[in-house]
CSV table of C-alpha atoms and ligand atoms in Angstrom, one decimal:
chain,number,residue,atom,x,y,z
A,508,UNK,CA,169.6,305.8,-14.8
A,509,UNK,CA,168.2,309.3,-16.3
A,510,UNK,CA,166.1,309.3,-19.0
A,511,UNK,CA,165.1,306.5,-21.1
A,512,UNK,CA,163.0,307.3,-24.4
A,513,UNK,CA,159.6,306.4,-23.8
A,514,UNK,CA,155.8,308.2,-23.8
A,515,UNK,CA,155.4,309.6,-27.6
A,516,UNK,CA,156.9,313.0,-27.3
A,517,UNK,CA,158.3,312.4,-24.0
A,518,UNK,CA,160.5,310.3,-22.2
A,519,UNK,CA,160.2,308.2,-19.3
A,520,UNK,CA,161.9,309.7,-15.9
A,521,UNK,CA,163.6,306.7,-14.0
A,522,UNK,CA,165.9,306.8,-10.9
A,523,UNK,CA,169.1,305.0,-10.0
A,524,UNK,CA,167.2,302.1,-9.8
A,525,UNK,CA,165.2,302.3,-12.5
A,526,UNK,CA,162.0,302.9,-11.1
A,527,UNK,CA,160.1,305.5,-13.0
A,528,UNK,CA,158.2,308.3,-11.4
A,529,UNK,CA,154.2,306.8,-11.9
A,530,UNK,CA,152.4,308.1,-8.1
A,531,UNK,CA,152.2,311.8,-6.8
A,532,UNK,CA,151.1,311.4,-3.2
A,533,UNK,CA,149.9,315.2,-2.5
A,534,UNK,CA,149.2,316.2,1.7
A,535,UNK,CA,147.0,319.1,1.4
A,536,UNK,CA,147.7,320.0,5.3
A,537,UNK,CA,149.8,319.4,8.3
A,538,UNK,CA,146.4,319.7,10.4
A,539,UNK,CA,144.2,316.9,11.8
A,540,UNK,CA,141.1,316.5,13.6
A,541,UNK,CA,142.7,313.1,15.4
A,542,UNK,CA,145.8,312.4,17.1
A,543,UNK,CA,146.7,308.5,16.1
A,544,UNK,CA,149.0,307.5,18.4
A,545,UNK,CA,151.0,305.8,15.6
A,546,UNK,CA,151.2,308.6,13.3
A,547,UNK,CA,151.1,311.9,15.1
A,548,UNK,CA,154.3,313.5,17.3
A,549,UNK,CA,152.3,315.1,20.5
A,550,UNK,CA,154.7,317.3,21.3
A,551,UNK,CA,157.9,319.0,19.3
A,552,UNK,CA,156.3,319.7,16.2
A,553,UNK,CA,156.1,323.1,13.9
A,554,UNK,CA,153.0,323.3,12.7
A,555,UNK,CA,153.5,324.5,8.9
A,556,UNK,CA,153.2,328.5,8.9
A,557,UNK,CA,149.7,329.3,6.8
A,558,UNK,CA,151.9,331.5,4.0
A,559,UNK,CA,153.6,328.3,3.4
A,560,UNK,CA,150.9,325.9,2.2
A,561,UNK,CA,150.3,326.0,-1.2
A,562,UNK,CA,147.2,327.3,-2.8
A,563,UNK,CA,145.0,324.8,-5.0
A,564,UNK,CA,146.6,326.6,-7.9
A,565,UNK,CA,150.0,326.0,-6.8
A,566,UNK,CA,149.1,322.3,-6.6
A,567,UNK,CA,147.5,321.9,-9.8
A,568,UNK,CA,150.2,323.5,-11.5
A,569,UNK,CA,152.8,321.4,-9.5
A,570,UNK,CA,150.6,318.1,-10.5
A,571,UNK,CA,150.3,319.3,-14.6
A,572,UNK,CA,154.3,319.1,-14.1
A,573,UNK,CA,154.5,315.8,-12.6
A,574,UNK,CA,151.9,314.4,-14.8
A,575,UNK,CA,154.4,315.6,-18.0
A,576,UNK,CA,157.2,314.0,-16.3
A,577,UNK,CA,155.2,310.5,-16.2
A,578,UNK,CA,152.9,310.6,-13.3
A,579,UNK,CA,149.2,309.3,-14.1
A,580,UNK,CA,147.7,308.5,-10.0
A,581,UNK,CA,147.4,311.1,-7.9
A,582,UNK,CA,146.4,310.5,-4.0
A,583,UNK,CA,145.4,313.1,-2.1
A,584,UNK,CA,146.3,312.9,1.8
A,585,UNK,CA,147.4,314.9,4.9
A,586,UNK,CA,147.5,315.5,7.5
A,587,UNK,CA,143.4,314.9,7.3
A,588,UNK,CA,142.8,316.5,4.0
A,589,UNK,CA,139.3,317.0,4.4
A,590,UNK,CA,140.2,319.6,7.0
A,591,UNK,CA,141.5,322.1,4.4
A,592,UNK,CA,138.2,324.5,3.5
A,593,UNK,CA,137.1,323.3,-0.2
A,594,UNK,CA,139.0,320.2,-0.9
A,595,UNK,CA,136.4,319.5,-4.0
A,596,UNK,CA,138.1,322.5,-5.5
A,597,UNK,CA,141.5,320.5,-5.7
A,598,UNK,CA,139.6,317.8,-6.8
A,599,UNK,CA,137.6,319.2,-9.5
A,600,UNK,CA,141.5,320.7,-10.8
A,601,UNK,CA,143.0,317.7,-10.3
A,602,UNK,CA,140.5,315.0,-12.1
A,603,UNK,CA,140.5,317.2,-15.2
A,604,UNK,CA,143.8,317.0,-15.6
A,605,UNK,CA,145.2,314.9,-18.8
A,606,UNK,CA,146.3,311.1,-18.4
A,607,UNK,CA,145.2,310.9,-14.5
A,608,UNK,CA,143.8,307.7,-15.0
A,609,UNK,CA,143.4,307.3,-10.9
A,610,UNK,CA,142.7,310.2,-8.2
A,611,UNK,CA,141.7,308.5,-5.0
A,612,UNK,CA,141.4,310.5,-0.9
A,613,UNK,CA,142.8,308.7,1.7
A,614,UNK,CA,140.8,310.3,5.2
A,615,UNK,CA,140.0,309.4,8.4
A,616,UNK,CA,136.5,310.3,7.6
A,617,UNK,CA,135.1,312.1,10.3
A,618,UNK,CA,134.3,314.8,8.1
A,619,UNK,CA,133.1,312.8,5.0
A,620,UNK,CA,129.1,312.3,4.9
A,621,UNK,CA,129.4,316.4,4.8
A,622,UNK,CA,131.4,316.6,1.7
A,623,UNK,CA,131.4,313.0,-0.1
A,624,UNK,CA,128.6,314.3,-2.4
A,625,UNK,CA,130.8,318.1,-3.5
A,626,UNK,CA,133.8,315.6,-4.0
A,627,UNK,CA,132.1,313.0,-6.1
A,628,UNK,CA,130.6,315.4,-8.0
A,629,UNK,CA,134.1,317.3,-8.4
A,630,UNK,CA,135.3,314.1,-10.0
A,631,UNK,CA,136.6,312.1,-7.6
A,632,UNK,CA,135.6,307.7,-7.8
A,633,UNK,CA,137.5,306.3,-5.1
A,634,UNK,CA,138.7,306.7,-1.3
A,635,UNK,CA,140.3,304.7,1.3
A,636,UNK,CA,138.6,305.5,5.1
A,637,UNK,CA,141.1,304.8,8.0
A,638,UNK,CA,139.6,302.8,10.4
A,639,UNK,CA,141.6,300.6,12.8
A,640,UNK,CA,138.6,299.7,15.6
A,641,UNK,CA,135.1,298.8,15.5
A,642,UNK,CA,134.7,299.4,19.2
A,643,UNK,CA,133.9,303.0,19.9
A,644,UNK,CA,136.2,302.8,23.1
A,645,UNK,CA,139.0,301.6,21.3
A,646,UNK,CA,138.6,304.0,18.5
A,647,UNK,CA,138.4,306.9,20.8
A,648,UNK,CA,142.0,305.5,22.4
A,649,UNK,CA,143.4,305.0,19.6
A,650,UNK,CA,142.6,308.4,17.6
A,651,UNK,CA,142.5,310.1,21.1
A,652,UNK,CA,140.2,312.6,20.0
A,653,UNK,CA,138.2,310.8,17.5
A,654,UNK,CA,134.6,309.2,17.5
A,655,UNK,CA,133.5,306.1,15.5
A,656,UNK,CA,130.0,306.8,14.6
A,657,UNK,CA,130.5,310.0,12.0
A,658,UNK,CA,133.1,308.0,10.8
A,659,UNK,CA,130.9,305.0,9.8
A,660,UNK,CA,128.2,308.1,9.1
A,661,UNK,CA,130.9,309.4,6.3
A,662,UNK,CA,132.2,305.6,4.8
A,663,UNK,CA,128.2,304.6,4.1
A,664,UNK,CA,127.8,308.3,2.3
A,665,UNK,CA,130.4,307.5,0.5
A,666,UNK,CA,128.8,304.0,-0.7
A,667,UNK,CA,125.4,305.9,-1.0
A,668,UNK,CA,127.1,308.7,-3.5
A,669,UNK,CA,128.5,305.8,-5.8
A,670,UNK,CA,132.0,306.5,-4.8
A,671,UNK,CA,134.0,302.6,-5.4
A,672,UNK,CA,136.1,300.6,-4.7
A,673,UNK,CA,135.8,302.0,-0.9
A,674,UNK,CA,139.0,300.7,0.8
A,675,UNK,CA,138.9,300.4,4.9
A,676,UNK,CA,142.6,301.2,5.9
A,677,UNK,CA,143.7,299.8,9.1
A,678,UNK,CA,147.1,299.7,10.8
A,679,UNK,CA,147.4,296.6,13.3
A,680,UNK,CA,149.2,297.3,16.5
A,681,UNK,CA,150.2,293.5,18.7
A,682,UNK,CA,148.3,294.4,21.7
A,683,UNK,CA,146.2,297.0,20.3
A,684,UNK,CA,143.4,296.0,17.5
A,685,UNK,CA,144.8,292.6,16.7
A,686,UNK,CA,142.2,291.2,18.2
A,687,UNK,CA,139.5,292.6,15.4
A,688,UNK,CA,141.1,291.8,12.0
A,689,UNK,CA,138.2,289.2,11.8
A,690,UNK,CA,135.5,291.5,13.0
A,691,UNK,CA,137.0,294.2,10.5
A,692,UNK,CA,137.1,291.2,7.5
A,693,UNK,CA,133.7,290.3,8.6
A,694,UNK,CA,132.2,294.1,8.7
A,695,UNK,CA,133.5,294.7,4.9
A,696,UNK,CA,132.4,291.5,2.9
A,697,UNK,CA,128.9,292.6,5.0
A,698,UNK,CA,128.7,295.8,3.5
A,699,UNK,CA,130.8,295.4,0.2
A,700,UNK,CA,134.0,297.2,1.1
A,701,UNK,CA,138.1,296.1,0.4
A,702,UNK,CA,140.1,295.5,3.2
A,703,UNK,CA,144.0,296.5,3.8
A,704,UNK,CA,146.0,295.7,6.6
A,705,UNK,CA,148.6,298.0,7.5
A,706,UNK,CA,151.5,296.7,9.1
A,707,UNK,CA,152.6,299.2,11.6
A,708,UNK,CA,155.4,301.2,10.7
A,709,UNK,CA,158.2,303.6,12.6
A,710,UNK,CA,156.9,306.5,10.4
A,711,UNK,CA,158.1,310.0,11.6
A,712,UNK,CA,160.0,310.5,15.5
A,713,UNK,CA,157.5,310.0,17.8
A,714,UNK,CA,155.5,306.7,17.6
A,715,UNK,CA,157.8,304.7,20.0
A,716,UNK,CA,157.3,301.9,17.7
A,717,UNK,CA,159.2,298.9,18.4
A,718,UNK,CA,159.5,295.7,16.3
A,719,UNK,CA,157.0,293.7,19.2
A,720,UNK,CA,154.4,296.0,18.0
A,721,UNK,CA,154.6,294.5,14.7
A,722,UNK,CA,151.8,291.8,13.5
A,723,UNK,CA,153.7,290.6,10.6
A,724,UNK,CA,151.4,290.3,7.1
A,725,UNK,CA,152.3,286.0,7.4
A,726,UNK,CA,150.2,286.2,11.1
A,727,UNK,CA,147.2,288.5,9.5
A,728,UNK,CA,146.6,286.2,6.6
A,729,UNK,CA,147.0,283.1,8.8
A,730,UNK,CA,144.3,284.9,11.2
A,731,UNK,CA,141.8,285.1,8.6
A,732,UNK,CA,142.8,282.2,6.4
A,733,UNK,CA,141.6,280.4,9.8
A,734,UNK,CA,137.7,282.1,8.9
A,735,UNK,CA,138.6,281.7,5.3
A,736,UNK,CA,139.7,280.5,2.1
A,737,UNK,CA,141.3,283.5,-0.8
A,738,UNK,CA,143.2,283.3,-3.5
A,739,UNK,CA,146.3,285.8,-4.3
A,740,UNK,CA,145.9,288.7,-7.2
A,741,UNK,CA,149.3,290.0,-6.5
A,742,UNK,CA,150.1,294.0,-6.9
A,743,UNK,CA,147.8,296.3,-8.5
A,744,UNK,CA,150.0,297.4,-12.1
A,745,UNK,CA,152.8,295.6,-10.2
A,746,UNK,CA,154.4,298.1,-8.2
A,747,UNK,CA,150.9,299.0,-5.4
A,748,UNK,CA,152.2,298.7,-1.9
A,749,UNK,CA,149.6,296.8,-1.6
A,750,UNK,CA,149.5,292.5,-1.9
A,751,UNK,CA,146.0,291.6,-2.9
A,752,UNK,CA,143.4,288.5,-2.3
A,753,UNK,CA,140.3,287.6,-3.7
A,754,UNK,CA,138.1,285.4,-1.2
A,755,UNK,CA,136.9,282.4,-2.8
A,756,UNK,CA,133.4,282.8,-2.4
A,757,UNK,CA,133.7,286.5,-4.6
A,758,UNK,CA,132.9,288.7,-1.3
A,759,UNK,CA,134.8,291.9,-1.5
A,760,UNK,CA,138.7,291.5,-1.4
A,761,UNK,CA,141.5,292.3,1.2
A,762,UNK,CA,145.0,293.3,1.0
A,763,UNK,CA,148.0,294.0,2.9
A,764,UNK,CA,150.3,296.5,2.9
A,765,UNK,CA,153.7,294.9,4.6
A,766,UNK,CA,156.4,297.4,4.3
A,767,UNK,CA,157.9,295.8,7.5
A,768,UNK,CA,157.8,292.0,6.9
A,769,UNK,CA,158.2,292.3,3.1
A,770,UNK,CA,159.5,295.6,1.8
A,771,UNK,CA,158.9,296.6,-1.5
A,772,UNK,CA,161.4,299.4,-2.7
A,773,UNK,CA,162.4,297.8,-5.9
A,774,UNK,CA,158.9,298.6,-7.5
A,775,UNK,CA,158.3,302.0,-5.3
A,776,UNK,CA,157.1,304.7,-8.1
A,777,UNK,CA,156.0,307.3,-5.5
A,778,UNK,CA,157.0,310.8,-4.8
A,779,UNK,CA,155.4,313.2,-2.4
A,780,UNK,CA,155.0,316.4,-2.3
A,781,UNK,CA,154.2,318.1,1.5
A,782,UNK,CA,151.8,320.9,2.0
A,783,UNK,CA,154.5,323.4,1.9
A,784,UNK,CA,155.6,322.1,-1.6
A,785,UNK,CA,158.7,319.8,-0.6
A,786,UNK,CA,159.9,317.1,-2.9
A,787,UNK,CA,160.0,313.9,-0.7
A,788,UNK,CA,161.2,311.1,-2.7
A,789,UNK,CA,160.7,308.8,0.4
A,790,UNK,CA,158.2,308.0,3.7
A,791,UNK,CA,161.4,307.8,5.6
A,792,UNK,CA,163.1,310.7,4.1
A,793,UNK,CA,165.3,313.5,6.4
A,794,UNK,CA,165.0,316.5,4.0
A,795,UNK,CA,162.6,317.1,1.4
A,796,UNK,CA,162.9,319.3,-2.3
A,797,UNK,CA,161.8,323.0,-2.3
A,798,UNK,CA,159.4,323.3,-5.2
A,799,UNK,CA,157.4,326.1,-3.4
A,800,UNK,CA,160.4,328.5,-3.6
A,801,UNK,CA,160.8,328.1,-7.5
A,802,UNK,CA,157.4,328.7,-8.2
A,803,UNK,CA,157.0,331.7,-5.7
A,804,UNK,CA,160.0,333.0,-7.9
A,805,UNK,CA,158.3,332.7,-11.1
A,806,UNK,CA,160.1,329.7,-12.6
A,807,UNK,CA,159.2,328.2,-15.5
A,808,UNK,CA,157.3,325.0,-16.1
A,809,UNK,CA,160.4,323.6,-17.8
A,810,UNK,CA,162.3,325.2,-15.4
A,811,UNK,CA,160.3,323.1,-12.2
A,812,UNK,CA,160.5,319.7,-14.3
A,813,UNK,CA,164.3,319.8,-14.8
A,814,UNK,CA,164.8,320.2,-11.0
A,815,UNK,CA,162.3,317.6,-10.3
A,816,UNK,CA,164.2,315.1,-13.4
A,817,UNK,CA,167.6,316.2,-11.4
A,818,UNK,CA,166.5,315.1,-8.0
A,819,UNK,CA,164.6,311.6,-9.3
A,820,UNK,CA,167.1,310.9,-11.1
A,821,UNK,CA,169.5,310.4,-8.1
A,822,UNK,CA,166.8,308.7,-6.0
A,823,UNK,CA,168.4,305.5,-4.8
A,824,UNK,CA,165.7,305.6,-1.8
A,825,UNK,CA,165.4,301.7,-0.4
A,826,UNK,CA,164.6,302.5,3.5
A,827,UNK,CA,162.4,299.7,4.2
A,828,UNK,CA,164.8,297.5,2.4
A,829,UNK,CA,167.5,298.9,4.5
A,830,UNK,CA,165.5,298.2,7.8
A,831,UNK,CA,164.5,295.0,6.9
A,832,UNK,CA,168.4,293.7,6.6
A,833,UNK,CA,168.8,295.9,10.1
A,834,UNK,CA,166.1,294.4,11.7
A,835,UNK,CA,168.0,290.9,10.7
A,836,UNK,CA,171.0,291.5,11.7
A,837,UNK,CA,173.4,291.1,14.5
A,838,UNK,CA,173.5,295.1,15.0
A,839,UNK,CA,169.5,295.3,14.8
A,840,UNK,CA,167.7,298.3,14.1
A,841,UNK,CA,167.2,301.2,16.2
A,842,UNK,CA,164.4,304.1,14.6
A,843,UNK,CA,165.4,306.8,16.8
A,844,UNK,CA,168.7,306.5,14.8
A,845,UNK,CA,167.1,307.6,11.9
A,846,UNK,CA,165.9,311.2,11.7
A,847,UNK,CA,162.5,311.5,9.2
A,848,UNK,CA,160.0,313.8,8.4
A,849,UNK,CA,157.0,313.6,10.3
A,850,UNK,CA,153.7,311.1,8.3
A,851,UNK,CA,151.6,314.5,9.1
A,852,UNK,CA,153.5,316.4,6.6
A,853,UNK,CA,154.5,314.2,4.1
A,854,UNK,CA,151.0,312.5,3.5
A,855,UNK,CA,151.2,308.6,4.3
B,1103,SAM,N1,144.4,311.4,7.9
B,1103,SAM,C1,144.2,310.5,6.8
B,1103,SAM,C2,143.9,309.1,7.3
B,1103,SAM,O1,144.2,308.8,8.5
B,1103,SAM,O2,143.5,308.3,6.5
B,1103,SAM,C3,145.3,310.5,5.8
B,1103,SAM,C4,146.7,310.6,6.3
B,1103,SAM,S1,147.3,309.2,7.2
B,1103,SAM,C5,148.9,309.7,7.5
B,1103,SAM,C6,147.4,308.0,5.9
B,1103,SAM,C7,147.5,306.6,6.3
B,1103,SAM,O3,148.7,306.4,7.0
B,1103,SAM,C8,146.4,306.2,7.2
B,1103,SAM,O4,145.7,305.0,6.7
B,1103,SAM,C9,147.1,305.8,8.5
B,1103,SAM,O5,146.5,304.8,9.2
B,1103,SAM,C10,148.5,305.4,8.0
B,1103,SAM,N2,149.5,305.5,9.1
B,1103,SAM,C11,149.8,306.5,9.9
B,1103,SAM,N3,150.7,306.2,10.7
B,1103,SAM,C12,151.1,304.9,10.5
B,1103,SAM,C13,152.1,304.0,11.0
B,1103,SAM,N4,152.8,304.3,12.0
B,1103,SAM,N5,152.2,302.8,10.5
B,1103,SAM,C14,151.4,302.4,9.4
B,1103,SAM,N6,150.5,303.2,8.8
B,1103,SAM,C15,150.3,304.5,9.4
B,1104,SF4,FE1,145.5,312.2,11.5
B,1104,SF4,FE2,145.5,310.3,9.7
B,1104,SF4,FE3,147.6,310.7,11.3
B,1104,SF4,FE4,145.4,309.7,12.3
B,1104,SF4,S1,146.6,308.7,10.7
B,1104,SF4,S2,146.7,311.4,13.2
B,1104,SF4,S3,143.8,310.7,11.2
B,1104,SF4,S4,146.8,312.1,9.8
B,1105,SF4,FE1,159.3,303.7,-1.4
B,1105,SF4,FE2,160.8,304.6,0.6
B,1105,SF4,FE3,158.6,303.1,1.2
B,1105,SF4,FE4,160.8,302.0,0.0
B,1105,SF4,S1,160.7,302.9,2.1
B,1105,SF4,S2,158.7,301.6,-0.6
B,1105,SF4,S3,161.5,303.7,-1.3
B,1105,SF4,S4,158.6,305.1,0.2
């Protein structure tokens, strides 16, 4: 599709299928403090070599690029970002930047209640906290290195600093925590926090995930239309992964996030860029865009954006849409046939 004429003195970047490049998704790190047994391969990985990362500058003159080409949310993820030294400085870059109308931290939180109050002041509103278990046990299993209470500690210094909406973000695993979606519904309209499901996903090589693991988004809202009574909102802007509800009695909101049961490719507007400044124009990509190498060269500015307009314009990226017809049909679908890069390095 290319170009279409659009923003004043711009125009609009679309891909093959005519979705336009709207959400930069930027991991700040490979590294974690936790080892989610969903999410992180325990063995064969290369951690990314120090030299490789790319400094705060390199990132804010990447996101200045993408914001040019179209981009106006930024997300800041990992890896746990809050693990790279001084993360408010990426912040305080990134939230000044022109026509960023959204910059939002998706953690695990353990180190939050020591830096909420540097980040909010750098600029940043909003931040989702990954928890999938209210039960200390259980959180500790499922992290396998993680502890519950600094992560509550962080989440309710994150309320105190003024930081909002404050999303929980928790994956559900059939067998796992699918026994808690009510105790996790109940514990954020308590304390005035949103709610999203995660349907668990075969991100990456390593998570042995298998479609029984699933809990489709149809069971999670049956489960706590049982307890209670919403209404649907529907996507943020359209295109959030995101499906919203309000609860009827006006007590915080939930959502679910069911790229299994009900892909949404057709509205996906998200590239990522990994710490070592690939292009990934996908969650389930194989190969990802060198960026760092053209700025390390001394490229131009205009000389970054037309590689970046060359590769989106060829995105025809549809995986989840393309597992979802596997998954029902006679063949079925098989994740270790498909190669990805690891959720660690692309940012989730
Ligand atoms: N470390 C941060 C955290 O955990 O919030 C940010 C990075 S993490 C990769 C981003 C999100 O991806 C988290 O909410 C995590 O639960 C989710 N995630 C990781 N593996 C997943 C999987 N297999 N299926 C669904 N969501 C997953
Ligand atoms: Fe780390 Fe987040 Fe992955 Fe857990 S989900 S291992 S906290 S990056
Ligand atoms: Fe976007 Fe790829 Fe996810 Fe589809 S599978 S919604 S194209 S990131």
């Amino acid at each position: 599709m290319g170009f279409v004429p659009g923003r004043s003195s711009q125009t609009v970047l679309r891909d093959l299928l005519d979705r336009p490049i709207q959400d930069l998704r930027i991991s700040v790190t490979d590294r974690c403090n936790f080892r989610c047994l969903y999410c992180m391969p325990l063995a064969e990985y290369d951690w990314i070599e120090r030299s490789e990362i790319l400094s705060y500058e390199e990132v804010e003159r990447l996101a200045r690029i993408f914001v040019d080409l179209g981009v106006t949310k930024i997300r800041l993820t990992g890896g746990e970002p809050l693990v790279r030294r001084d993360l408010h400085d990426l912040v305080a870059r990134l939230s000044s930047l022109p026509r960023i109308r959204d910059l939002c931290l998706t953690t695990n939180g353990a180190l939050l209640a020591g830096q909420v109050d540097a980040l909010k002041q750098a600029g940043l509103r909003r931040i989702n906290v990954s928890i999938d278990s209210l039960k200390p046990e259980r959180f500790r299993a499922i992290t396998q290195r993680g502890e519950l209470g600094p992560v509550l500690e962080g989440l309710f210094a994150a309320k105190q600093a003024g930081l909002g909406p404050i999303k929980i973000n928790a994956v559900i695993e059939r067998g796992v925590n699918d026994d808690e979606i009510i105790d996790l519904v109940e514990f954020a309209r308590r304390h005035g926090f949103a709610m999203r499901f995660i349907e668990y996903m075969d991100v990456g090589n390593a998570n042995q995930w298998r479609s029984e693991k699933l809990v489709p988004k149809t069971e999670i809202l049956d489960t706590i239309r049982r307890h209670y009574s919403f209404e649907e909102l529907g996507r943020d802007q359209g295109s959030a992964p995101s499906v919203d509800y309000r609860f009827d009695d006006g007590a915080a909101d939930i959502g679910v996030i069911a790229s299994v049961s009900e892909p949404f490719c057709g509205t996906c507007t998200r590239a990522r860029l990994t710490a070592d400044g690939r292009l990934v124009t996908c969650l389930f990509s194989d190969t990802g865009h060198d960026l760092k190498v053209l700025l390390r060269q001394g490229q131009t500015d205009a000389r970054i954006a037309g590689f970046i307009r060359s590769v989106w314009s060829v995105r025809g990226d549809r995986y989840s849409e393309q597992r979802f017809e596997a998954l029902h049909s006679s063949q079925g679908y098989r994740p270790a046939d498909h190669r990805k890069i690891e959720m660690i390095s692309l940012g989730g």
